[in-house]
JSON list of C-alpha atoms in Angstrom, two decimals:
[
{"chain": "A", "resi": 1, "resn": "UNK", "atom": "CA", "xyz": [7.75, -17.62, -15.64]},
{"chain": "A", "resi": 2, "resn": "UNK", "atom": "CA", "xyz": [6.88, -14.32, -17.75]},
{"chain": "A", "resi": 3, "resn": "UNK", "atom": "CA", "xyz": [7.67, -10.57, -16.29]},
{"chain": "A", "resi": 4, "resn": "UNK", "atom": "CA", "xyz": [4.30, -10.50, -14.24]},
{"chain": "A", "resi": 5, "resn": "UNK", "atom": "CA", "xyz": [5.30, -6.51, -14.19]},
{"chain": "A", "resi": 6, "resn": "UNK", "atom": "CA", "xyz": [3.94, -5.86, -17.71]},
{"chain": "A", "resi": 7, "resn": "UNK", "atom": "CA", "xyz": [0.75, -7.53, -16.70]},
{"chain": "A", "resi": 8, "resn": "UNK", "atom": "CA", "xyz": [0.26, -6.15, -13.24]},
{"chain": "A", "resi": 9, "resn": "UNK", "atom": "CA", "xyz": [0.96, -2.55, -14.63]},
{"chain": "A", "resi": 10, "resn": "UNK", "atom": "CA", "xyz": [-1.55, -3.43, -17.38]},
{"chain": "A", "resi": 11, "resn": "UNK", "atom": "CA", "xyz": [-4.14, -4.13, -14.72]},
{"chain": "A", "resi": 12, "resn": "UNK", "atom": "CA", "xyz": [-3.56, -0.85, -12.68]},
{"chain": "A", "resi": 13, "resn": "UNK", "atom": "CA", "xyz": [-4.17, 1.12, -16.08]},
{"chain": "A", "resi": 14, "resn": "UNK", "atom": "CA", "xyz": [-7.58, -0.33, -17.10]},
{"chain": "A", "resi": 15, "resn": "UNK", "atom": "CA", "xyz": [-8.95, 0.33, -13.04]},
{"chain": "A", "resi": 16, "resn": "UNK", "atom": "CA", "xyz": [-7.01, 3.48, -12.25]},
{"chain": "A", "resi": 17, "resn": "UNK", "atom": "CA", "xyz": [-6.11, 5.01, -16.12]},
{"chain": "A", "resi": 18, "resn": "UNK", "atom": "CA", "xyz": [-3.35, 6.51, -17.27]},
{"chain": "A", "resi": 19, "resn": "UNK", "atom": "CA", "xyz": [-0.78, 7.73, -14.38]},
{"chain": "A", "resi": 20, "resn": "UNK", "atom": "CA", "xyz": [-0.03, 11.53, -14.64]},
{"chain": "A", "resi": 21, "resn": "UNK", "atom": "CA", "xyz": [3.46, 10.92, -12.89]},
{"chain": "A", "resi": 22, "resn": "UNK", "atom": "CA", "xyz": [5.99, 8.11, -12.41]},
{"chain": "A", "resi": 23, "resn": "UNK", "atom": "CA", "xyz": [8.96, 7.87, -9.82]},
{"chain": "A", "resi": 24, "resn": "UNK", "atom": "CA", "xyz": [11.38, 4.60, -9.05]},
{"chain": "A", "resi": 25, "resn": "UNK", "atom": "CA", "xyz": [13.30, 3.90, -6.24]},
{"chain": "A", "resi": 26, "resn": "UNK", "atom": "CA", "xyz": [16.00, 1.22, -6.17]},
{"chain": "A", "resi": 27, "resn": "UNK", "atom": "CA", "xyz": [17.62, 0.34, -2.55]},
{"chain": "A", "resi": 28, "resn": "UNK", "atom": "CA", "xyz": [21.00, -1.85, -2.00]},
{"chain": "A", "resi": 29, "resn": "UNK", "atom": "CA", "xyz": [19.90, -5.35, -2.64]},
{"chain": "A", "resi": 30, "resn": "UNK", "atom": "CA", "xyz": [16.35, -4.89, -3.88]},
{"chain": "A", "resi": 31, "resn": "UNK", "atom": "CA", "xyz": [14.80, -4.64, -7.08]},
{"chain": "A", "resi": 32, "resn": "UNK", "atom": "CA", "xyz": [13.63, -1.68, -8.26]},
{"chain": "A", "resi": 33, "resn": "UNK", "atom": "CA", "xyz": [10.29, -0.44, -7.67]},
{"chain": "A", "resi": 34, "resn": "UNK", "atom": "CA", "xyz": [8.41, 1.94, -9.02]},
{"chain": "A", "resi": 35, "resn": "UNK", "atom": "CA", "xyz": [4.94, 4.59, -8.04]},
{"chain": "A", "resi": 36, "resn": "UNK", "atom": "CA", "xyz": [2.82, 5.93, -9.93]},
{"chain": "A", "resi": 37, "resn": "UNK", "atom": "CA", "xyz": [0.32, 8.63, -9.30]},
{"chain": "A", "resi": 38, "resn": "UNK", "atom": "CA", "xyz": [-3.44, 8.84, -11.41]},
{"chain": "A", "resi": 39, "resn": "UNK", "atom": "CA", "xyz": [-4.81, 12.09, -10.13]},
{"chain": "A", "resi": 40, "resn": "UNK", "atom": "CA", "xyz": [-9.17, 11.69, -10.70]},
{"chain": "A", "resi": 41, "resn": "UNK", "atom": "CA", "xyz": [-10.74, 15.16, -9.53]},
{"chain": "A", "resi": 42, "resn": "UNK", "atom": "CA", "xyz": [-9.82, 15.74, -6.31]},
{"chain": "A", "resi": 43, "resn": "UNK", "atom": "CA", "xyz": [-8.74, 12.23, -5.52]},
{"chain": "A", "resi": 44, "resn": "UNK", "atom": "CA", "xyz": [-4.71, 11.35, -5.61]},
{"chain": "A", "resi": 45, "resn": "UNK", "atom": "CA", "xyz": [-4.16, 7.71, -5.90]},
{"chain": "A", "resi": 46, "resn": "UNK", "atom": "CA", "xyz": [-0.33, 6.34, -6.29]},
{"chain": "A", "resi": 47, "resn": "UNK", "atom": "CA", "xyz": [0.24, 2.73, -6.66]},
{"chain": "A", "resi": 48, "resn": "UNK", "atom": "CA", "xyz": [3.14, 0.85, -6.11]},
{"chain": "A", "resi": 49, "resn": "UNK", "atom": "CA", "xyz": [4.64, -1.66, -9.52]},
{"chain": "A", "resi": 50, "resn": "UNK", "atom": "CA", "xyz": [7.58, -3.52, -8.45]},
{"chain": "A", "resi": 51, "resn": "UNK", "atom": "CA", "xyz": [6.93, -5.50, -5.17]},
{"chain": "A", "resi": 52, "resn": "UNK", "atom": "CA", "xyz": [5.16, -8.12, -7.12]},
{"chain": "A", "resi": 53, "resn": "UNK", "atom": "CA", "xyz": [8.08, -9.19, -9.20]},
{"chain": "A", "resi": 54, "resn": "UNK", "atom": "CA", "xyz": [8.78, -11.99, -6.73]},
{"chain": "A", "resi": 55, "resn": "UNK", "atom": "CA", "xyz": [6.34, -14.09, -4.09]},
{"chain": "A", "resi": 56, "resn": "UNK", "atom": "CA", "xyz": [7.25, -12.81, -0.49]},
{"chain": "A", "resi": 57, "resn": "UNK", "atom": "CA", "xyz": [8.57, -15.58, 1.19]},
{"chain": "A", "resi": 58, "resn": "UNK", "atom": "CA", "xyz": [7.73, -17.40, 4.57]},
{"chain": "A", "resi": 59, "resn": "UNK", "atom": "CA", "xyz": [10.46, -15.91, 6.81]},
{"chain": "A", "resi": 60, "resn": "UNK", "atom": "CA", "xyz": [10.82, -19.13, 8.31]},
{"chain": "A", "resi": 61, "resn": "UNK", "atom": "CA", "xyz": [11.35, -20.98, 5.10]},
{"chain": "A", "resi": 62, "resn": "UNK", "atom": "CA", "xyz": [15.00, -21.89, 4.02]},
{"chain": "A", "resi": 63, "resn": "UNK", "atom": "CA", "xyz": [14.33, -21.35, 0.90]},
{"chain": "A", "resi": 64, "resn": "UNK", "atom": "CA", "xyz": [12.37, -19.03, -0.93]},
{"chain": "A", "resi": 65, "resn": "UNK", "atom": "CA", "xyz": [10.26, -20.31, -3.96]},
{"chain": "A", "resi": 66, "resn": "UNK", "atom": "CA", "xyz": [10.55, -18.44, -7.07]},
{"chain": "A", "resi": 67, "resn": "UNK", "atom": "CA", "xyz": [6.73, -18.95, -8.17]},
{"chain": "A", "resi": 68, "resn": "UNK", "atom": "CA", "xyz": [4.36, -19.78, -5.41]},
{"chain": "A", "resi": 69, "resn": "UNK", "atom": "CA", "xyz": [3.57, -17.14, -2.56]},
{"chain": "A", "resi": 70, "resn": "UNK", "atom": "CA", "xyz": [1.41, -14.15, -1.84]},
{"chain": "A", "resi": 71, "resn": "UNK", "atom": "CA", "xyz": [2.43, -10.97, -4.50]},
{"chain": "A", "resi": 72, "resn": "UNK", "atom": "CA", "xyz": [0.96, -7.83, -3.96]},
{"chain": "A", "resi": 73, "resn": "UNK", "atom": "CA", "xyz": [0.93, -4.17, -5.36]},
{"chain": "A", "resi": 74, "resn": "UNK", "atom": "CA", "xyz": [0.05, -1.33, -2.44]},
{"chain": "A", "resi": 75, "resn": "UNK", "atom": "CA", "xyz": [-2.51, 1.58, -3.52]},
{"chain": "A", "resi": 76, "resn": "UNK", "atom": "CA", "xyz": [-2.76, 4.82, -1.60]},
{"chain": "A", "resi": 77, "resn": "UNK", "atom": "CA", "xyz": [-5.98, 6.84, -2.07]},
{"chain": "A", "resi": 78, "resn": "UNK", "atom": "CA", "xyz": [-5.94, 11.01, -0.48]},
{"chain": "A", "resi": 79, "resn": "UNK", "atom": "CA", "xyz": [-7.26, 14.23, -1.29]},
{"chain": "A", "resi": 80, "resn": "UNK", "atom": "CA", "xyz": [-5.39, 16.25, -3.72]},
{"chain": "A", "resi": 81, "resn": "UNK", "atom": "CA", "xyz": [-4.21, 19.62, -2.44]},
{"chain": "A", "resi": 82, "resn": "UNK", "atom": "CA", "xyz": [-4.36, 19.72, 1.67]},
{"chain": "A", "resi": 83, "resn": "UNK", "atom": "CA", "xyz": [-0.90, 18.37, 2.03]},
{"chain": "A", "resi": 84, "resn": "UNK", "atom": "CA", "xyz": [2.21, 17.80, -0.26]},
{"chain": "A", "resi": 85, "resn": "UNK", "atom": "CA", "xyz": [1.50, 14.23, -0.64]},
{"chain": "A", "resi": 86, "resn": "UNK", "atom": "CA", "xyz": [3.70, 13.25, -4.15]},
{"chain": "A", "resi": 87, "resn": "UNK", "atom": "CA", "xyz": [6.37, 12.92, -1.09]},
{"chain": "A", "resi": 88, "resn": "UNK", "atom": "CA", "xyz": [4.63, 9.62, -0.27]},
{"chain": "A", "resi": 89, "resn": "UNK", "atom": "CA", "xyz": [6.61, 8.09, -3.44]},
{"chain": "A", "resi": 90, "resn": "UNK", "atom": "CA", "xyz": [9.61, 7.27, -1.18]},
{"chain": "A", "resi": 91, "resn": "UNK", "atom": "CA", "xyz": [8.04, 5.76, 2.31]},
{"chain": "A", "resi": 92, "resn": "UNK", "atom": "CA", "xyz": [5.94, 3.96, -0.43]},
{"chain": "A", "resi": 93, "resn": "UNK", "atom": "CA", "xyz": [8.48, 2.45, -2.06]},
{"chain": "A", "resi": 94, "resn": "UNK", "atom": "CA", "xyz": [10.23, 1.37, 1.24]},
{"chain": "A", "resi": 95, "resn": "UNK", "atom": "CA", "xyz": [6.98, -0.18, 2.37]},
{"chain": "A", "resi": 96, "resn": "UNK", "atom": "CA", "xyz": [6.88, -2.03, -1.01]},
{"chain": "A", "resi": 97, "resn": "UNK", "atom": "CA", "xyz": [9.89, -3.39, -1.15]},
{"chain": "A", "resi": 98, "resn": "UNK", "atom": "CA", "xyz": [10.02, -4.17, 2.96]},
{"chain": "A", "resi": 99, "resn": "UNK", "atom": "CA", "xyz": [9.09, -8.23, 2.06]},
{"chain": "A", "resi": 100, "resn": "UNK", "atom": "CA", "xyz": [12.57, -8.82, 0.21]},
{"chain": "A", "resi": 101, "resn": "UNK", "atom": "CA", "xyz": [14.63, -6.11, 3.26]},
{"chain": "A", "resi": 102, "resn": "UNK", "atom": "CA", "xyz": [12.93, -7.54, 6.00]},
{"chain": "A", "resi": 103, "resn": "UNK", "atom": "CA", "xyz": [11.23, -11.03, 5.07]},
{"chain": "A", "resi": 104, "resn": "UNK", "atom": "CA", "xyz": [7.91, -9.70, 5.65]},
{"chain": "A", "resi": 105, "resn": "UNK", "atom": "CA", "xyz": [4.97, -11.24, 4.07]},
{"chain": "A", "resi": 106, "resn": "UNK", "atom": "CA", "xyz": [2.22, -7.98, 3.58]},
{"chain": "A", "resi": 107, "resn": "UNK", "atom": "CA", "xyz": [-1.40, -8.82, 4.20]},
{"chain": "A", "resi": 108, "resn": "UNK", "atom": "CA", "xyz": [-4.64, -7.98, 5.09]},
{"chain": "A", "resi": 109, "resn": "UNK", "atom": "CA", "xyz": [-4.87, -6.47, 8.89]},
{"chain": "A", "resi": 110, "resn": "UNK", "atom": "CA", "xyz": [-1.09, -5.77, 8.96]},
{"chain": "A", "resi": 111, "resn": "UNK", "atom": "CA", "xyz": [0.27, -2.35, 10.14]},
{"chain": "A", "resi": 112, "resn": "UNK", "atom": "CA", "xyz": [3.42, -0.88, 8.50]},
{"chain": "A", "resi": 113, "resn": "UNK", "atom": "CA", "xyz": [5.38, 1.84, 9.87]},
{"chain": "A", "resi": 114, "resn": "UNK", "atom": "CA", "xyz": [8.07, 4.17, 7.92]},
{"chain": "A", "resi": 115, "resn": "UNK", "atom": "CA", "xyz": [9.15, 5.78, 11.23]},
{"chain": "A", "resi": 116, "resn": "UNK", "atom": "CA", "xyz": [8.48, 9.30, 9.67]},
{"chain": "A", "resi": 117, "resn": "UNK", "atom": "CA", "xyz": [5.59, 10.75, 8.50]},
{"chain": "A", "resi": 118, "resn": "UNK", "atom": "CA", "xyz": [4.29, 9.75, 5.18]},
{"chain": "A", "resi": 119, "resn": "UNK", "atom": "CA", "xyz": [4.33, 13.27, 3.54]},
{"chain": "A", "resi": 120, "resn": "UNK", "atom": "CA", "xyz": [5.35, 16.79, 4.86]},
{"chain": "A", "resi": 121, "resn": "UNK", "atom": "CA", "xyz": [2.93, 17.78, 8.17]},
{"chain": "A", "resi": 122, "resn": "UNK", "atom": "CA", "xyz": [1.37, 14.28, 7.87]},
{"chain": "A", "resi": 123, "resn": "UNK", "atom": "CA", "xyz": [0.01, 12.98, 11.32]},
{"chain": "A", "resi": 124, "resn": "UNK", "atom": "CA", "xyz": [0.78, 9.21, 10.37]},
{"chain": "A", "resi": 125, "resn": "UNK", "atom": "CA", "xyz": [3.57, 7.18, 10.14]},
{"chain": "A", "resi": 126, "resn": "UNK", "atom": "CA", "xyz": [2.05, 4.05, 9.55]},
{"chain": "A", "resi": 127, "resn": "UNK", "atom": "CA", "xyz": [-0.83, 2.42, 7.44]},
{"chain": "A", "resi": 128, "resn": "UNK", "atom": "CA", "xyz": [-3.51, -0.31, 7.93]},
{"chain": "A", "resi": 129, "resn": "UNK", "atom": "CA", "xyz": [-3.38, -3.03, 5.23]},
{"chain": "A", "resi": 130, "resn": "UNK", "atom": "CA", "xyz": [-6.57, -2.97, 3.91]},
{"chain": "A", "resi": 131, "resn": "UNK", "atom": "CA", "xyz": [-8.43, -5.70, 2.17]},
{"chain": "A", "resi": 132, "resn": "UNK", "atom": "CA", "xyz": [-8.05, -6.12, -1.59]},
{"chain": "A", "resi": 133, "resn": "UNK", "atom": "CA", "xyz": [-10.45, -6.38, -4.53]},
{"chain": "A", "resi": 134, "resn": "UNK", "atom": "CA", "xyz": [-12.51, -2.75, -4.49]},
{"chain": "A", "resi": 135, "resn": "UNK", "atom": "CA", "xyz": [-10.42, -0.52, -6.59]},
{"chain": "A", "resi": 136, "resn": "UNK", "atom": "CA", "xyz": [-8.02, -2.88, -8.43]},
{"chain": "A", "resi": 137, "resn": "UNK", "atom": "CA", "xyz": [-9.19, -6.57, -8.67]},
{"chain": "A", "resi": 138, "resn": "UNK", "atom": "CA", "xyz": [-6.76, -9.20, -8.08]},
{"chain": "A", "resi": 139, "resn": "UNK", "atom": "CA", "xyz": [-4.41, -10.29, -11.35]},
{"chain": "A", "resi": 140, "resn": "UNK", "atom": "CA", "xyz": [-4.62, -14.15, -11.58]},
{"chain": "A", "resi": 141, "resn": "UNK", "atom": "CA", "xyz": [-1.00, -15.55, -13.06]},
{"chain": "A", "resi": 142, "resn": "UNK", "atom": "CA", "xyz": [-1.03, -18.94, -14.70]},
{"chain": "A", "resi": 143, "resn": "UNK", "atom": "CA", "xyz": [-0.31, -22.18, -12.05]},
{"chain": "A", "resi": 144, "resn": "UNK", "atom": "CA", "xyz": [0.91, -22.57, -10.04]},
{"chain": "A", "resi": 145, "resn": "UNK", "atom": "CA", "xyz": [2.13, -18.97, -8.93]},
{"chain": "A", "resi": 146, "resn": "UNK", "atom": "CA", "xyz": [-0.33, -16.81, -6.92]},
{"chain": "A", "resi": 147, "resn": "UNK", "atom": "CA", "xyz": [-2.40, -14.08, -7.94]},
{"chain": "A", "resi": 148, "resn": "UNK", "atom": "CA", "xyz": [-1.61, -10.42, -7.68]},
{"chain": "A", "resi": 149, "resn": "UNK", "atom": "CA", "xyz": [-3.46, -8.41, -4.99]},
{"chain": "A", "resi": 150, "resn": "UNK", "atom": "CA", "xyz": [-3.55, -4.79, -4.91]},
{"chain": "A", "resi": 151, "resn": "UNK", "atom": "CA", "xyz": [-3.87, -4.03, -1.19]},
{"chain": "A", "resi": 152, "resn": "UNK", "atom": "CA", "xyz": [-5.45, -0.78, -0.05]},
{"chain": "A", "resi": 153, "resn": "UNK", "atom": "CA", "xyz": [-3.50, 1.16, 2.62]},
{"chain": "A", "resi": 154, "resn": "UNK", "atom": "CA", "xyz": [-5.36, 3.10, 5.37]},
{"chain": "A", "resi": 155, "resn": "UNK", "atom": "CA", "xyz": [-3.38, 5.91, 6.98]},
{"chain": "A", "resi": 156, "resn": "UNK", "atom": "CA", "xyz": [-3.02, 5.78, 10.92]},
{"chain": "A", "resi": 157, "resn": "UNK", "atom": "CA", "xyz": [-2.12, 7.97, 13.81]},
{"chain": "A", "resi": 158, "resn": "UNK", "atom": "CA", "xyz": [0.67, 6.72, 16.13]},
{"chain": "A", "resi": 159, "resn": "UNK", "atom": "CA", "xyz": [-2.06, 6.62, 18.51]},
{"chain": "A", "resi": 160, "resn": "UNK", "atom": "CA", "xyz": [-4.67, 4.83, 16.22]},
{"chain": "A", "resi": 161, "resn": "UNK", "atom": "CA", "xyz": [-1.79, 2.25, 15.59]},
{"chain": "A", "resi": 162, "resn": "UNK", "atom": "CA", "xyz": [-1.35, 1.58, 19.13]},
{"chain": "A", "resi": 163, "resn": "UNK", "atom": "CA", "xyz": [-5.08, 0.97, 19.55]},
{"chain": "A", "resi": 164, "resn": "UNK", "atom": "CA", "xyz": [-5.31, -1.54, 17.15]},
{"chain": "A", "resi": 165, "resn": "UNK", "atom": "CA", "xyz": [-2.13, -3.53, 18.56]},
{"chain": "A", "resi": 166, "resn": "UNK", "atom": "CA", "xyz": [-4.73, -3.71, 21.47]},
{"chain": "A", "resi": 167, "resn": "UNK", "atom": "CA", "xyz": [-7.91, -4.26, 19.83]},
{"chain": "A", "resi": 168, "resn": "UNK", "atom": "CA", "xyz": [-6.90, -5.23, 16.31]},
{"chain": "A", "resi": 169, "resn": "UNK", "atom": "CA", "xyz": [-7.57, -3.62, 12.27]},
{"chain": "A", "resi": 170, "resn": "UNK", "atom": "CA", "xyz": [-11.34, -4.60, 12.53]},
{"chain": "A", "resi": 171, "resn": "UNK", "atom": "CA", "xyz": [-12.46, -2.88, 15.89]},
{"chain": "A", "resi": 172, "resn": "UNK", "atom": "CA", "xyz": [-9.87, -0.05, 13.88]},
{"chain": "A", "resi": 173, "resn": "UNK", "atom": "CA", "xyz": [-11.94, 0.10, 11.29]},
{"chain": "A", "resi": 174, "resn": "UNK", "atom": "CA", "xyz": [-15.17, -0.07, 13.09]},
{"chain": "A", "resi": 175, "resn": "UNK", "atom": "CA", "xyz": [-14.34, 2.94, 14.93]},
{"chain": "A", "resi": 176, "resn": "UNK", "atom": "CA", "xyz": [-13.53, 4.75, 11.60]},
{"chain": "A", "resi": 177, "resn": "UNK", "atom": "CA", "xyz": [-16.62, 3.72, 9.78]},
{"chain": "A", "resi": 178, "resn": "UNK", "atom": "CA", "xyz": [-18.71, 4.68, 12.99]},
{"chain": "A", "resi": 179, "resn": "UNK", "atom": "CA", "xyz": [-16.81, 8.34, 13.64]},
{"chain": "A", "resi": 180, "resn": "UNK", "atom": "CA", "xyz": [-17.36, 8.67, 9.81]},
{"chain": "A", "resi": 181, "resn": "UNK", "atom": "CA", "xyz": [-13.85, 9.15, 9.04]},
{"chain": "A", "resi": 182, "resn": "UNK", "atom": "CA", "xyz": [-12.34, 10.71, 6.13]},
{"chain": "A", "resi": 183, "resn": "UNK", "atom": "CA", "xyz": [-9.89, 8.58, 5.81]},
{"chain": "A", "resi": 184, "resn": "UNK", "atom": "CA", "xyz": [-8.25, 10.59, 3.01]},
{"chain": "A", "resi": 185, "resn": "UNK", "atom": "CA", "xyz": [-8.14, 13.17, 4.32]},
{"chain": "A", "resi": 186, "resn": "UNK", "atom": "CA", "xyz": [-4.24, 13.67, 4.91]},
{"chain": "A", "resi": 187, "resn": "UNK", "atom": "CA", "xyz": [-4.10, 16.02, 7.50]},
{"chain": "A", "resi": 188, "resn": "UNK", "atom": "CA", "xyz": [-7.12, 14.60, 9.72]},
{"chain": "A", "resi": 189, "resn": "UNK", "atom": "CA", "xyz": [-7.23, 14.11, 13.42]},
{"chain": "A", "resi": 190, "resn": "UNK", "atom": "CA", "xyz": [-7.12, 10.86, 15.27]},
{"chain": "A", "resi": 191, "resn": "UNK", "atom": "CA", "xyz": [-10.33, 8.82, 15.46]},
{"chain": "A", "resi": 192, "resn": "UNK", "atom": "CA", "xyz": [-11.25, 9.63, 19.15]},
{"chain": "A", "resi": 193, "resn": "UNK", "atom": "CA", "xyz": [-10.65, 6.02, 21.34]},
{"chain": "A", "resi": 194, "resn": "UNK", "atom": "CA", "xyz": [-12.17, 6.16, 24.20]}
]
């Protein structure tokens, strides 16, 4: 099968434009990937190019398949300015290439955690996966491999992370949507969860 990388970058450019900055990370054992940042007024959006080189494999599979399985591309949306956010390039990357580390398979609902904050004075460490198909459609590849999905990711508080172990991403969400929530906003406050 073709470099899908060409393709998926291609796709990123005619929804997001031309990227102002670049950065790649490579870690032992894992292909490289790279972020890029399109800045759009006041709105910073980096994307990740690289963890859709190869499907993310069943970790209960012996073997992986080289074609068929989920790929996906992770998109981060904040306000320019509040916060030194270009340091998000790094705990991007290491969320991005987490399925060939740790097996993982990244999808809709799922929470991912870096452990640190995402960028200096950030209040999260982890992000909701949101569902794909607002900002960057999905990338259909030829048969029988998957298509490309460019998954949203929602920043959350280690104590909005906890609540949705309990009540799960949709009651998360709900709460957001009805709290009117900013989500990018990177220095905002908790969702209150009582």
């Amino acid at each position: 099968m073709a470099d899908v990388l060409p393709l998926v970058e291609a796709r990123i450019r005619s929804a997001l434009g031309e990227p102002d900055a670049r950065a790649a990370v490579t870690f032992l054992g894992t292909d490289r990937v790279e972020v890029l940042r399109f800045t759009e007024g006041d709105i910073v959006r980096y994307a990740t190019l690289g963890m859709s080189a190869q499907p993310m494999a069943d970790p209960a599979s012996v073997v992986a398949d080289p074609v068929k399985g989920p790929r996906a591309e992770l998109v981060l949306s904040v306000r320019a300015g509040a916060a030194d956010t270009d340091k998000v390039l790094r705990p991007l990357a290491v969320l991005a290439a987490s399925p060939q580390v740790e097996g993982l398979i990244v999808a809709p609902g799922a929470s991912l955690d870096v452990g640190e904050p995402l960028w200096p004075g950030a209040p999260f460490t982890s992000v909701l996966v949101a569902e794909p198909g607002g900002l960057v459609e999905d990338l259909d590849l030829d048969e029988p491999a998957d298509p490309v999905r460019f998954l949203p990711l929602l920043p959350m508080t280690p104590n909005e992370a906890a609540w949705k172990r309990v009540h799960g991403a949709g009651a998360l969400q709900e709460r957001w949507l009805s709290g009117g929530t900013d989500l990018r906003d990177p220095l905002r406050r908790s969702v209150p969860l009582d």
